PDB file of C-alpha atoms and ligand atoms in Angstrom:
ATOM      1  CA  UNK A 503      10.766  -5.954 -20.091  1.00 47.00           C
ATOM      2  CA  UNK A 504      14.532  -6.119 -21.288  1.00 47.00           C
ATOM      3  CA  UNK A 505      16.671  -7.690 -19.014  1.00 51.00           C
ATOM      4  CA  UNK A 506      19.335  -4.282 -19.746  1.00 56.00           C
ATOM      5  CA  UNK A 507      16.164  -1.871 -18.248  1.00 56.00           C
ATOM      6  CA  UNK A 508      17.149  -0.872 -14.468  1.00 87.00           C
ATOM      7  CA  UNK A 509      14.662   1.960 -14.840  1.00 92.00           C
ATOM      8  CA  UNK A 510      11.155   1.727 -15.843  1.00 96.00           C
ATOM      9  CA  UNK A 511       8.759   4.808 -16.623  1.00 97.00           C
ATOM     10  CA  UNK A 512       5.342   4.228 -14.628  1.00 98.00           C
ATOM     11  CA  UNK A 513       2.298   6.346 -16.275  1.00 98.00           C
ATOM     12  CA  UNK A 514      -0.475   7.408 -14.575  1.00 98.00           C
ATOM     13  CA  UNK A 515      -2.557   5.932 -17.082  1.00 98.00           C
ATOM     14  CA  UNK A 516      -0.911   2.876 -16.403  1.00 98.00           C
ATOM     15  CA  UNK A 517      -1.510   2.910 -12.851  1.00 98.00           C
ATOM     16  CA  UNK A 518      -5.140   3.717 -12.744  1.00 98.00           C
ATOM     17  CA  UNK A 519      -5.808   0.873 -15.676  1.00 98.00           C
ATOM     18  CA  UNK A 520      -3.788  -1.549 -13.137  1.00 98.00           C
ATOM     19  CA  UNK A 521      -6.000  -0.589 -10.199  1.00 98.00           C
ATOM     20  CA  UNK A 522      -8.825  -1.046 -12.655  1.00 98.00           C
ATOM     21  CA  UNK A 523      -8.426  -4.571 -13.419  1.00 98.00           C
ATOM     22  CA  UNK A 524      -7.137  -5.182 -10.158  1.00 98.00           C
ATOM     23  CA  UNK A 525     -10.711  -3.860  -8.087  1.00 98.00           C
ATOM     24  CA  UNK A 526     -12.843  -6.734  -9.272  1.00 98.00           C
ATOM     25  CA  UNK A 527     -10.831  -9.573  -7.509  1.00 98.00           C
ATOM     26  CA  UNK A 528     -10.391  -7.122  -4.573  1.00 98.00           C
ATOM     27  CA  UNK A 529     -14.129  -6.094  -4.016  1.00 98.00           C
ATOM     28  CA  UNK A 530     -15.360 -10.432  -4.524  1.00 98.00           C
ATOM     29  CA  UNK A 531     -12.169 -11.278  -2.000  1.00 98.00           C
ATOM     30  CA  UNK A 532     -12.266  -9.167   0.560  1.00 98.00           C
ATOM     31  CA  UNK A 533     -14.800  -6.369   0.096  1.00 98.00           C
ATOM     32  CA  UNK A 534     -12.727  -3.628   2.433  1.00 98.00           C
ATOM     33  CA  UNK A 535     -14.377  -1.316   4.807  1.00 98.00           C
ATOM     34  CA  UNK A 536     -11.526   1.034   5.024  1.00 98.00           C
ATOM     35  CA  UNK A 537      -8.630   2.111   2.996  1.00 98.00           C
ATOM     36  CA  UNK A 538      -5.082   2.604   4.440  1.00 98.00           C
ATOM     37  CA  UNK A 539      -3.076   4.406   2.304  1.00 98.00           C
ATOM     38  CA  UNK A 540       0.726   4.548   3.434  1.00 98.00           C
ATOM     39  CA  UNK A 541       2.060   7.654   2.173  1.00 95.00           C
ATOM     40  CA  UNK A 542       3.417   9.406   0.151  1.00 94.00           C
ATOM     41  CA  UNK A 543       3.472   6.397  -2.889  1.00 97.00           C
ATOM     42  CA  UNK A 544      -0.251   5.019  -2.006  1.00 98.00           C
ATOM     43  CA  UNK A 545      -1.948   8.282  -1.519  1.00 98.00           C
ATOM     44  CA  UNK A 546      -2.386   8.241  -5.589  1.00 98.00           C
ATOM     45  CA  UNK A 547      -3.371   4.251  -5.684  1.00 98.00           C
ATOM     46  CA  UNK A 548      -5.570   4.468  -2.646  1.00 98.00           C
ATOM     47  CA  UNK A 549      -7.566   7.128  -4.230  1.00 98.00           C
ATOM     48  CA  UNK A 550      -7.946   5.390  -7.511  1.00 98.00           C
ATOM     49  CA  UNK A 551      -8.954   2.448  -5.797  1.00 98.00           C
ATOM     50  CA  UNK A 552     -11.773   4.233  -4.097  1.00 98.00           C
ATOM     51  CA  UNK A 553     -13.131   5.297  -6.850  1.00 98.00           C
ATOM     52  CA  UNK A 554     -13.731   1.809  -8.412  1.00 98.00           C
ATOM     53  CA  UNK A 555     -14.261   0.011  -5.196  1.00 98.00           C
ATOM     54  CA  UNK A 556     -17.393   2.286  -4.691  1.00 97.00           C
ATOM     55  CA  UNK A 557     -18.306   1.936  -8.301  1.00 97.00           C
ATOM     56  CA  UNK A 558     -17.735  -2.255  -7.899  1.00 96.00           C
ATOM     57  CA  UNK A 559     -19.233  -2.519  -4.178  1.00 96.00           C
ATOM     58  CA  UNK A 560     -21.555   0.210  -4.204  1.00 96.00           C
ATOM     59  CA  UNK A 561     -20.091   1.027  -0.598  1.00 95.00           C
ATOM     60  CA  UNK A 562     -20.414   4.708  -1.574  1.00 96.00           C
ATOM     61  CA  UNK A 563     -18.914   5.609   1.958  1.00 95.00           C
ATOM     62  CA  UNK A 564     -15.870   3.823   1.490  1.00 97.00           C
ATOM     63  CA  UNK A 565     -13.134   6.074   3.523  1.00 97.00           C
ATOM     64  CA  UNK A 566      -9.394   6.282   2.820  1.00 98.00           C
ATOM     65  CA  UNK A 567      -7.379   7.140   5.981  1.00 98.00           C
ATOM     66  CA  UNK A 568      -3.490   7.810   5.825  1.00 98.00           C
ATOM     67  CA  UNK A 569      -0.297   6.813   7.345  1.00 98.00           C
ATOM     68  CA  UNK A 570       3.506   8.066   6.876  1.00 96.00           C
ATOM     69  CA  UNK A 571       6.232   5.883   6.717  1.00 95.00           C
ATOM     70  CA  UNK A 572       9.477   6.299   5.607  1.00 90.00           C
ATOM     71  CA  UNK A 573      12.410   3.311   4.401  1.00 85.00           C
ATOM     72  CA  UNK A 574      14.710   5.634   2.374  1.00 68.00           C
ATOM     73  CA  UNK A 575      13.732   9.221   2.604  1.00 63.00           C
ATOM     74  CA  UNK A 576      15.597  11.190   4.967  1.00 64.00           C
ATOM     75  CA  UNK A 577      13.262  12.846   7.981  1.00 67.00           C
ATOM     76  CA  UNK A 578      14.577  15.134  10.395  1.00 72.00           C
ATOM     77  CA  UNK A 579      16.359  13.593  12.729  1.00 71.00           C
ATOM     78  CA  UNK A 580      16.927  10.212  10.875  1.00 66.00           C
ATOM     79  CA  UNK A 581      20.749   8.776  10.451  1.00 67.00           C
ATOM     80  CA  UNK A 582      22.361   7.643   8.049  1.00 63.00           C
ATOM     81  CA  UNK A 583      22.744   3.907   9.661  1.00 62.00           C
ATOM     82  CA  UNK A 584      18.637   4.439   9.498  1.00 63.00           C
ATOM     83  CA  UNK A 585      18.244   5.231   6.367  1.00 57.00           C
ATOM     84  CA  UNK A 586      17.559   1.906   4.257  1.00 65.00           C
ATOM     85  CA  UNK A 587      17.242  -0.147   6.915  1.00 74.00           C
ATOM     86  CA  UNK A 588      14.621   0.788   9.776  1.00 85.00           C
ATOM     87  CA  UNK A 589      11.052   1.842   8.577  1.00 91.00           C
ATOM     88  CA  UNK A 590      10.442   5.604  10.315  1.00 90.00           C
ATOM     89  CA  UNK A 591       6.836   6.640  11.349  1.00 92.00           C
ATOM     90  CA  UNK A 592       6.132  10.139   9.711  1.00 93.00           C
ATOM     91  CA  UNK A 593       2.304  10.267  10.412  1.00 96.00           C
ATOM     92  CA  UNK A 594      -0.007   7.954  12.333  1.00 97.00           C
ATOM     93  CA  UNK A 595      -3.907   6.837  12.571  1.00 98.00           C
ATOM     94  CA  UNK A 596      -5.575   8.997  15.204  1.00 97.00           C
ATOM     95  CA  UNK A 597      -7.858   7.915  17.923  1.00 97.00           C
ATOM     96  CA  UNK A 598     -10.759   8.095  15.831  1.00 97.00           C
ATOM     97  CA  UNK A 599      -9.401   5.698  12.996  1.00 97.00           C
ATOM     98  CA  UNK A 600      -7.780   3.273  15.496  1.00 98.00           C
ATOM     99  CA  UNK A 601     -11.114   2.700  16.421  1.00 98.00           C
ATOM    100  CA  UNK A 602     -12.259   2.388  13.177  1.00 97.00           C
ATOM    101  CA  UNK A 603     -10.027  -0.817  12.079  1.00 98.00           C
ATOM    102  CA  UNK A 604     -11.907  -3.054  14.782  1.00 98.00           C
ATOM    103  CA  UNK A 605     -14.436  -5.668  13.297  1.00 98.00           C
ATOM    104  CA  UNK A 606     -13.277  -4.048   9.887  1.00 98.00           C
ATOM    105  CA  UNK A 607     -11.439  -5.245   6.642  1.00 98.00           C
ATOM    106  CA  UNK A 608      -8.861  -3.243   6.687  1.00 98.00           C
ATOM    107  CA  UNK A 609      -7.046  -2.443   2.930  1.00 98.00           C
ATOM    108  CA  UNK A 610      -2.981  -1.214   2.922  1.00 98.00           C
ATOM    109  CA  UNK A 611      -2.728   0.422  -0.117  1.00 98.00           C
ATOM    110  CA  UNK A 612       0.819   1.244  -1.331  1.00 98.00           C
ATOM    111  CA  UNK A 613       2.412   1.874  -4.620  1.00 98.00           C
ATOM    112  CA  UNK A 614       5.636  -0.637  -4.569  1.00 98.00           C
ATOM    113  CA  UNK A 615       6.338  -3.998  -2.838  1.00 98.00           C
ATOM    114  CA  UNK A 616      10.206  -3.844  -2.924  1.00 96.00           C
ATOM    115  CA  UNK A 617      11.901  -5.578   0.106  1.00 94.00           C
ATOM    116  CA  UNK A 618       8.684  -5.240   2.353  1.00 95.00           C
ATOM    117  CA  UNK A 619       9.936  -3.921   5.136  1.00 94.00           C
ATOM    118  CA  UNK A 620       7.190  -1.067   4.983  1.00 96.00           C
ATOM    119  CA  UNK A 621       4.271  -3.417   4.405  1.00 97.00           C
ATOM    120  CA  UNK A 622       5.148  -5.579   7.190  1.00 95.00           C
ATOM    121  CA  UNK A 623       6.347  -2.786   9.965  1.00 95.00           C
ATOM    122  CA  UNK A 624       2.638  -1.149   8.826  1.00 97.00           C
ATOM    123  CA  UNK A 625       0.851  -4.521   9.409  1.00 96.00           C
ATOM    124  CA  UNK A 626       2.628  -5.598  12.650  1.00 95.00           C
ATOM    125  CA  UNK A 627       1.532  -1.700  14.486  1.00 96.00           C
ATOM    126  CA  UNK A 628      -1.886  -1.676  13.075  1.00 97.00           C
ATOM    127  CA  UNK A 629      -2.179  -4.874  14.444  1.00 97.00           C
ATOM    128  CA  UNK A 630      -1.003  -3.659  17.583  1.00 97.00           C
ATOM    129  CA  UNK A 631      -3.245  -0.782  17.777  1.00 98.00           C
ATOM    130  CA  UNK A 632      -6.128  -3.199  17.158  1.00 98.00           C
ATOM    131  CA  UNK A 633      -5.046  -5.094  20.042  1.00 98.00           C
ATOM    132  CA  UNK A 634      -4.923  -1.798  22.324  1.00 98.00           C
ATOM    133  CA  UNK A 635      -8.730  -0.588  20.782  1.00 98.00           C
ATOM    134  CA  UNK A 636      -9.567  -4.309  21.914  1.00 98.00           C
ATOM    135  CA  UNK A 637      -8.808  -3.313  25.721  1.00 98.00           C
ATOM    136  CA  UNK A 638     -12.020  -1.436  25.322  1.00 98.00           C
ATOM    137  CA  UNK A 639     -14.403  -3.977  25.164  1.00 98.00           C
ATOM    138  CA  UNK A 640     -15.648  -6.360  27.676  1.00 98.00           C
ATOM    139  CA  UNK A 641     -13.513  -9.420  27.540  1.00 98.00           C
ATOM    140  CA  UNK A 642     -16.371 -11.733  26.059  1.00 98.00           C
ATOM    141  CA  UNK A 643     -16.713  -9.856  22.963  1.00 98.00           C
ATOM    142  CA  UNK A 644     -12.744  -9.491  22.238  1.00 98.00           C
ATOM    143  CA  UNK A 645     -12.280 -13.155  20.428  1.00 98.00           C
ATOM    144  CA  UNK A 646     -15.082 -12.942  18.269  1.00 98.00           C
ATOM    145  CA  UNK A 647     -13.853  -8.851  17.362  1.00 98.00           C
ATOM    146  CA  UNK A 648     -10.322 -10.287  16.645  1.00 98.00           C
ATOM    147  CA  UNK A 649     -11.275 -13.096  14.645  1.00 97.00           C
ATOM    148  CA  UNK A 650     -13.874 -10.271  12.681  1.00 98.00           C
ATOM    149  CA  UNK A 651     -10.590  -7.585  12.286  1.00 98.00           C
ATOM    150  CA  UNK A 652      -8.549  -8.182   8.913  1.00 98.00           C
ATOM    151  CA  UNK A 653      -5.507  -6.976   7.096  1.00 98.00           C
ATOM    152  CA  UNK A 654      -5.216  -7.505   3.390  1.00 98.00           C
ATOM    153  CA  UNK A 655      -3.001  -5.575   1.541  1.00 98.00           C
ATOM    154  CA  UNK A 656      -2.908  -4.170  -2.139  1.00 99.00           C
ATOM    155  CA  UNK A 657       0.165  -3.007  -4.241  1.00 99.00           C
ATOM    156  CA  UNK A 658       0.041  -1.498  -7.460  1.00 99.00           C
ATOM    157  CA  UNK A 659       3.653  -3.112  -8.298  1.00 98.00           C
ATOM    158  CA  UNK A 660       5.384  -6.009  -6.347  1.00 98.00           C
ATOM    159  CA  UNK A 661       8.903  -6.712  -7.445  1.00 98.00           C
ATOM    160  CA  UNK A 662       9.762 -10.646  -7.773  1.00 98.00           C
ATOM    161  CA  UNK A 663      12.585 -10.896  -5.283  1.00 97.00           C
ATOM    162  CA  UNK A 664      13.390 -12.437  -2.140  1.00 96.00           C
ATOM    163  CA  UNK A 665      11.988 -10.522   0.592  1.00 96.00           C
ATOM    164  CA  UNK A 666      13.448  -9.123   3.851  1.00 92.00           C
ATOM    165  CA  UNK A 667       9.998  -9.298   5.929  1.00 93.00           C
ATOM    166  CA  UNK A 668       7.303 -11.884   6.307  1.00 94.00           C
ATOM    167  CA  UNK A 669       3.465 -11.301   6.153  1.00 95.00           C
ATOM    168  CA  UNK A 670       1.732 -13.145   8.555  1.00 93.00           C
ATOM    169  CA  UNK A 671       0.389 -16.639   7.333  1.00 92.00           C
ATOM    170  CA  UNK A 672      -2.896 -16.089   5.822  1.00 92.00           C
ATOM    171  CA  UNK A 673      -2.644 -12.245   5.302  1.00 97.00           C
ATOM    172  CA  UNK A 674      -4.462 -11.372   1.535  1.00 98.00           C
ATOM    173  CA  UNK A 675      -2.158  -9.968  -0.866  1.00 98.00           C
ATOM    174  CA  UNK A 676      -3.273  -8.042  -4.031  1.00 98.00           C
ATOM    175  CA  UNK A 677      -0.516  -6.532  -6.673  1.00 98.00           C
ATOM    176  CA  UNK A 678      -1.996  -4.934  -9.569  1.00 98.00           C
ATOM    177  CA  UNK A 679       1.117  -6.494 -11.600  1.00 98.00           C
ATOM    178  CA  UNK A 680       4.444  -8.208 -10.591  1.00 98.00           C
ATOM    179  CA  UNK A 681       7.302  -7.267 -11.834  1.00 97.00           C
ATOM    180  CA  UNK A 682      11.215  -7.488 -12.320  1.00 96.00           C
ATOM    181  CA  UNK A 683      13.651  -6.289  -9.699  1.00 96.00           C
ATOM    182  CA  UNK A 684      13.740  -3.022 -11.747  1.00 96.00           C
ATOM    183  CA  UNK A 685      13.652   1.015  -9.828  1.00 97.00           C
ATOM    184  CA  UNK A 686      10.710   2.209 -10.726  1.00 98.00           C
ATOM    185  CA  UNK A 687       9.929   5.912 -11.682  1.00 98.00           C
ATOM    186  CA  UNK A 688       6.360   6.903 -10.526  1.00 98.00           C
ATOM    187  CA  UNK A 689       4.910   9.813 -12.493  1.00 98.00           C
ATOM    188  CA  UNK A 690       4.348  11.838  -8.847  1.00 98.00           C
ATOM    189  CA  UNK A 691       7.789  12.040  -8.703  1.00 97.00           C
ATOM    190  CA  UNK A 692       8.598  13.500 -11.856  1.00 98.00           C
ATOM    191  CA  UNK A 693       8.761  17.197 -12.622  1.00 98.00           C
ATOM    192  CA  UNK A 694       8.325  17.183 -16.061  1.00 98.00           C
ATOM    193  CA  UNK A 695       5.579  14.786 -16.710  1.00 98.00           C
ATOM    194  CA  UNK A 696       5.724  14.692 -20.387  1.00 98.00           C
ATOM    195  CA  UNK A 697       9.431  13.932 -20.380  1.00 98.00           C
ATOM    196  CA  UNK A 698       8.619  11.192 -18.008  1.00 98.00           C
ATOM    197  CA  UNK A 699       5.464  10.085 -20.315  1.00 98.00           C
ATOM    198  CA  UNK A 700       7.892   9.785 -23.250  1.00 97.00           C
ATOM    199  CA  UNK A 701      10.759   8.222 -21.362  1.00 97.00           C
ATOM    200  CA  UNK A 702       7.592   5.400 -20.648  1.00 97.00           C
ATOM    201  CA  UNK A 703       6.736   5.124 -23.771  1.00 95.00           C
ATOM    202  CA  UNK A 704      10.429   4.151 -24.887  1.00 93.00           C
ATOM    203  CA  UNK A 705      10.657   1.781 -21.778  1.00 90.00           C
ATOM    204  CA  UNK A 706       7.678  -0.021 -23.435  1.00 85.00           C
ATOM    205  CA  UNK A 707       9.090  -0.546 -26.480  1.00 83.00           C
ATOM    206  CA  UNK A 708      12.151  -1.843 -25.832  1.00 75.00           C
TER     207      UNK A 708
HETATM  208  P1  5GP B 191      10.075  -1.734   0.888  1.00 50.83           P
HETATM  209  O1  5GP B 191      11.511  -2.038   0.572  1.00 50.83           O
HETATM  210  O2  5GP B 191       9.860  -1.518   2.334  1.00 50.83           O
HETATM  211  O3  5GP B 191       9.139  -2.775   0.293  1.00 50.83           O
HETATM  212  O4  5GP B 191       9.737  -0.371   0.154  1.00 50.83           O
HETATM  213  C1  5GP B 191      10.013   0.828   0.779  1.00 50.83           C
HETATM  214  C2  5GP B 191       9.643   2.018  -0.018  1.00 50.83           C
HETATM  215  O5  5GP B 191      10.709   2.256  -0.946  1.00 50.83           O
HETATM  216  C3  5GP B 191       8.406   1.968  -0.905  1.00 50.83           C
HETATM  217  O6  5GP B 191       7.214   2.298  -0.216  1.00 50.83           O
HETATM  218  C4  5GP B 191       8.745   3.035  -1.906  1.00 50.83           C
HETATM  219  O7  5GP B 191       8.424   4.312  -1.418  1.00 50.83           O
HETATM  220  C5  5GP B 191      10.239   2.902  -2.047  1.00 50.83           C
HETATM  221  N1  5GP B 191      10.570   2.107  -3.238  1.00 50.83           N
HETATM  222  C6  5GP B 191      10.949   0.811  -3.280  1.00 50.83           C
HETATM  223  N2  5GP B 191      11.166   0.438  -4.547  1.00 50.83           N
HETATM  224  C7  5GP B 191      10.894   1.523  -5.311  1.00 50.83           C
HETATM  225  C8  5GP B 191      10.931   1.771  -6.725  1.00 50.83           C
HETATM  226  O8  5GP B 191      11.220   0.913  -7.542  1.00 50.83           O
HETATM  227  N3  5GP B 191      10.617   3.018  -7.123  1.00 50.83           N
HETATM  228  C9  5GP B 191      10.288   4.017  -6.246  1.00 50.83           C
HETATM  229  N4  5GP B 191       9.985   5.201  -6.763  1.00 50.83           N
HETATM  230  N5  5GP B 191      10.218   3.826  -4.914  1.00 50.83           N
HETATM  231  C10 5GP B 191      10.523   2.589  -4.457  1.00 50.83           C
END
């Protein structure tokens, strides 16, 4: 990639070939049980991903289950001090899927890596919700649940720059490529996708 690029063209060709070659590594790794796809970027990855972890696992059950958070999009009743800098719950796991997470390996899906604010505000609650779900069980089994409950998490691009949030210490991390501190332009966001096809296609060639 030219250094001069500050916008790069993502297909959607190119996204489902780098959750392709990405599955393999993912499915010997850390086999998930469930997929967490924060939306609205990994709602697209996460469903790619399904269908080649099923094809690479044979889990044919494998279930994708959604959560909304926002970092730069404006939602009602967000300020502008907020905007950029605090990570904004738009949608949430219900009961049902809290419950699910426990004794699981758990799979955040999400299309970009940028500062990683998102990755690690949606790590530290589901964490906490697994904690809560934990309450529920006799106190001799909790241990043994906790040590059984994991987080790994999968992006289709993480950008090589110094990051504003921490993982936790042992957390798998999966990027389907790494790349330069450049704004992506994902082909969901486009409205004129053979415009943005063709804008990609330059981007590659210079
Ligand atoms: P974070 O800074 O928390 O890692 O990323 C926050 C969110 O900003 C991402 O989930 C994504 O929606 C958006 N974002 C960050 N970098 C890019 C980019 O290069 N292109 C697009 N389209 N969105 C981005």
């Amino acid at each position: 990639m030219a250094d001069s690029i500050k916008y790069w063209h993502v297909t959607y060709n190119d996204i489902h070939n780098l959750i392709r070659k990405a599955t393999p590594k993912i499915a010997a790794e850390f086999n998930p049980d469930l997929l967490i796809a924060i939306g609205g970027g990994g709602f697209f990855p996460a469903r790619v991903m399904r269908t080649f972890l099923r094809e690479e696992t044979g889990n044919k059950t494998l279930q994708i289950q959604a959560i909304g958070l926002s970092l730069y999009e404006p939602v009602d009743g967000s300020t502008a001090e907020q905007l950029g800098n605090e990570v904004i719950r738009t949608q949430w796991l219900g009961a049902e899927a809290r419950k699910m997470l426990v004794g699981k390996h758990n799979l955040i899906v999400d299309e970009v890596d940028d500062t990683r604010k998102t990755l690690h505000y949606a790590l530290s609650e589901l964490q906490k919700d697994v904690e809560t779900e934990l309450l529920e069980y006799p106190e001799s089994e909790r241990e043994a649940l906790r040590a059984k409950t994991q987080f790994a998490i999968f992006v289709v691009h993480n950008k090589l720059k110094p990051k504003l949030a921490e993982l936790p210490s042992g957390t798998q991390y999966f990027s389907g490529e790494d790349v330069e501190d450049v704004w992506l332009n994902y082909p969901w966001e486009a409205t004129d996708i053979e415009g943005h096809d063709r804008r990609a296609s330059g981007d590659k060639n210079n």
